[in-house]
Amino acid sequence: MCGIIGYVGKKSASPILLEGLRRLEYRGYDSAGVAVLDQAKLVVRKKLGKIDEGIARLLKAEPVTGQLGIAHTRWATHGVPSDKNSHPHFDQSQKIAVVHNGVIENYDALKQKLARAGHTFKSDTDTEVLAHLIGDCYEKRRGKPGANGDALTQAVCDALREVIGTYGLAVICADYPNLIVGARRGSPLIIGIGKDEHFVASDANAIVAHTKKVVYLNDYDVATITPDRFDVLNLGTDTATVQISQLEFSQEDAARGKHAHFMLKEIFEQPQTVLNALRGRLDFEGATAKFGGLNMTSAELRGIDRIVIAASGTSWHAALVGEYLIEEFAQLPVEVEFAHEFCYRNCPLEKNTVLLVLSQSGETADTLAALREAKRRGHRALAIVNVVGSTIARESDGGIYMHAGPEIGVASTKAFVSTLAVLSLLAVHLGRMRNLPAKRALEFLRALEALPKQIEAILAQNNSLKKIAKKYAQADDFFFLGRGYTFPIALEGALKLKEISYIHAEGYSAAEMKHGPIALIDSKTPTVFLVPQDAMYDKTMANLAMIRARQGPIIALATEGDKQIKKVANDVIYLPKTLEPLYPILASVPLQLFAYHIAMARGCDVDKPRNLAKSVTVQ
Ligand code: G6P
């Protein structure tokens, strides 16, 4: 959801900014732009389209030089994707340039006010209004620096006090050849600390090649950044807490390596990422799982009466599996909410209810809002998050990291499976405080431990999966059906296909299908049937027969050794045998590959699917 980067130092800014944009491109790719200060003059380049076809070509044809600059890759909110709506945007005097991630909610009122004062606008964006507002404040501050430093920082503070909405932003001004002002509220922003150079960026991926020392800004922080120092003040409290953190991943972790796409790389990483999620957490002696960061005593955990899980997108599907796991193992009532619904529908929370949020990025605005809402109401809010140091990770009362490493592919794969692994551990942990027998817990822990090897075995079927995918790649509609634990995986399988191949796909309960949607089945509508050998097997097979009786082609995901399924399905993908609650993890992997190969066969850009952004930081 828009990526921003800024550089100030002794090197040429343009290559650093361009490389940073490439690393941020998963956040948005409608257009991109840079502004560099070249001998007291702001030089701007911006272009519609993805980075390599747009801004990179433009910078090659029309290079820019200078050691201070800001850049932006856009996911459109206000105004269509176009050159003119691309960032950076300028103020009326053309001396101040702004890049922005977020939404200025009162931009219309501000625009009218500025227009009455003689401002004219070139774009349809809320960001240009913000740039003009900063410029207007700057004119009033110029030549009259107050006690708090330079006029540009003060102008940014003045402007932000008038703004309603969210922002992660970076501002430069032709009058200040060594200065970037950064600010955040609601959208992430970090400072990267180098030697005689500093960076600002929406996320660490953009700057990890240059430094591993970062400061995560908090809401209402405004940072003044020069080559040799940075200062942070907070608009709310005036003084800001600055903590320097060390990044735990390298540039290589966030690189595509030998794989054609990040999505494929991340699918193939899953034996390792599941291992990472389990590492140090399997306690065979106590027949339980252990965690470092929940920040709750056993007595407090035992005292939970209900868990509400809030999440968005793919993480919401993981939440549904979490509900099944925790209810089965711990007999604790769980309710799953779309994060945005939880915030605004005043759902009752009893005294001992805990909110658990799930988020790969740790920045999803809807999910963050749910976390804040639960905390505001005096409830404990826990989080399962992938990105270390993200806003949700920092604002939750306690939590568990996935340790899946950077996920760049816009369609989430490895983080989904890692979330399921962590939820499985959490279910055992909570279950063992209640009535889960040690024997059952141990059996489950052993099955968890076997998963990485089993995932490897599934990945080894990649070529046959590709063949099956090709066979169905031209279908216009798909169904994905499952029951019990695999019902949420049917939803997720359909979502993956929709996201990257643009085929209409419906995930549905295999049992519920007969109550209406079966009307859509015909010989041209394939169904992916999740039918592992679990407690529901016979019933799911009966549901499958209903599709078959209506000539619907069937691709089955079944358990190794199931001969019966071959007789009734057109194609079969086999899963290694595991315990019922762990089929969601195993079944996810072939569905990811299936979606990937279909999208490839249709010529889609799987890492940058149209209209999507990886981290949605607006509500
Ligand atoms: C966006 C992405 C989805 C993702 C969702 C939640 O909509 O396109 O792929 O599942 O956000 O993201 P999170 O980072 O909170 O898990």
PDB file of C-alpha atoms and ligand atoms in Angstrom, residues 312-315 358-364 367 392 410-412 495-496 499 612-616, ligand 1:
ATOM      1  CA  SER A 312      -7.994  -9.635   7.271  1.00  0.00           C
ATOM      2  CA  GLY A 313      -7.608 -11.452   3.943  1.00  0.00           C
ATOM      3  CA  THR A 314      -5.545 -14.611   4.047  1.00  0.00           C
ATOM      4  CA  SER A 315      -4.868 -14.129   7.749  1.00  0.00           C
ATOM      5  CA  LEU A 358      -3.143 -12.318  13.034  1.00  0.00           C
ATOM      6  CA  SER A 359      -1.107 -10.358  10.518  1.00  0.00           C
ATOM      7  CA  GLN A 360       1.818 -11.154   8.254  1.00  0.00           C
ATOM      8  CA  SER A 361       2.841  -7.527   7.804  1.00  0.00           C
ATOM      9  CA  GLY A 362       1.858  -6.284  11.235  1.00  0.00           C
ATOM     10  CA  GLU A 363       0.711  -3.107   9.480  1.00  0.00           C
ATOM     11  CA  THR A 364      -2.764  -3.871   8.091  1.00  0.00           C
ATOM     12  CA  THR A 367      -6.256  -5.274  11.954  1.00  0.00           C
ATOM     13  CA  ILE A 392       1.050  -4.519  15.562  1.00  0.00           C
ATOM     14  CA  VAL A 410       1.727 -10.163  -2.841  1.00  0.00           C
ATOM     15  CA  ALA A 411      -0.286 -13.368  -2.478  1.00  0.00           C
ATOM     16  CA  SER A 412       0.574 -14.669   0.980  1.00  0.00           C
ATOM     17  CA  LEU A 495      -8.637 -16.676  -2.832  1.00  0.00           C
ATOM     18  CA  LYS A 496      -5.139 -17.599  -4.074  1.00  0.00           C
ATOM     19  CA  GLU A 499      -5.721 -13.041  -6.543  1.00  0.00           C
ATOM     20  CA  LEU A 612      -3.665  -5.551  -5.028  1.00  0.00           C
ATOM     21  CA  ALA A 613      -1.121  -4.404  -2.480  1.00  0.00           C
ATOM     22  CA  LYS A 614       0.613  -6.548   0.050  1.00  0.00           C
ATOM     23  CA  SER A 615       0.213  -4.356   3.045  1.00  0.00           C
ATOM     24  CA  VAL A 616      -3.037  -2.403   3.151  1.00  0.00           C
TER      25      VAL A 616
HETATM   26  C1  G6P B   1      -3.842  -7.501   1.951  1.00  0.00           C
HETATM   27  C2  G6P B   1      -3.125  -8.555   1.117  1.00  0.00           C
HETATM   28  C3  G6P B   1      -3.584  -9.947   1.527  1.00  0.00           C
HETATM   29  C4  G6P B   1      -3.379 -10.129   3.028  1.00  0.00           C
HETATM   30  C5  G6P B   1      -4.138  -9.061   3.818  1.00  0.00           C
HETATM   31  C6  G6P B   1      -3.824  -9.121   5.303  1.00  0.00           C
HETATM   32  O1  G6P B   1      -5.168  -7.425   1.556  1.00  0.00           O
HETATM   33  O2  G6P B   1      -3.354  -8.351  -0.271  1.00  0.00           O
HETATM   34  O3  G6P B   1      -2.822 -10.912   0.825  1.00  0.00           O
HETATM   35  O4  G6P B   1      -3.814 -11.395   3.408  1.00  0.00           O
HETATM   36  O5  G6P B   1      -3.739  -7.773   3.358  1.00  0.00           O
HETATM   37  O6  G6P B   1      -2.472  -8.876   5.499  1.00  0.00           O
HETATM   38  P1  G6P B   1      -1.688  -9.141   6.835  1.00  0.00           P
HETATM   39  O7  G6P B   1      -0.321  -8.558   6.582  1.00  0.00           O
HETATM   40  O8  G6P B   1      -2.415  -8.393   7.917  1.00  0.00           O
HETATM   41  O9  G6P B   1      -1.665 -10.590   7.090  1.00  0.00           O
END
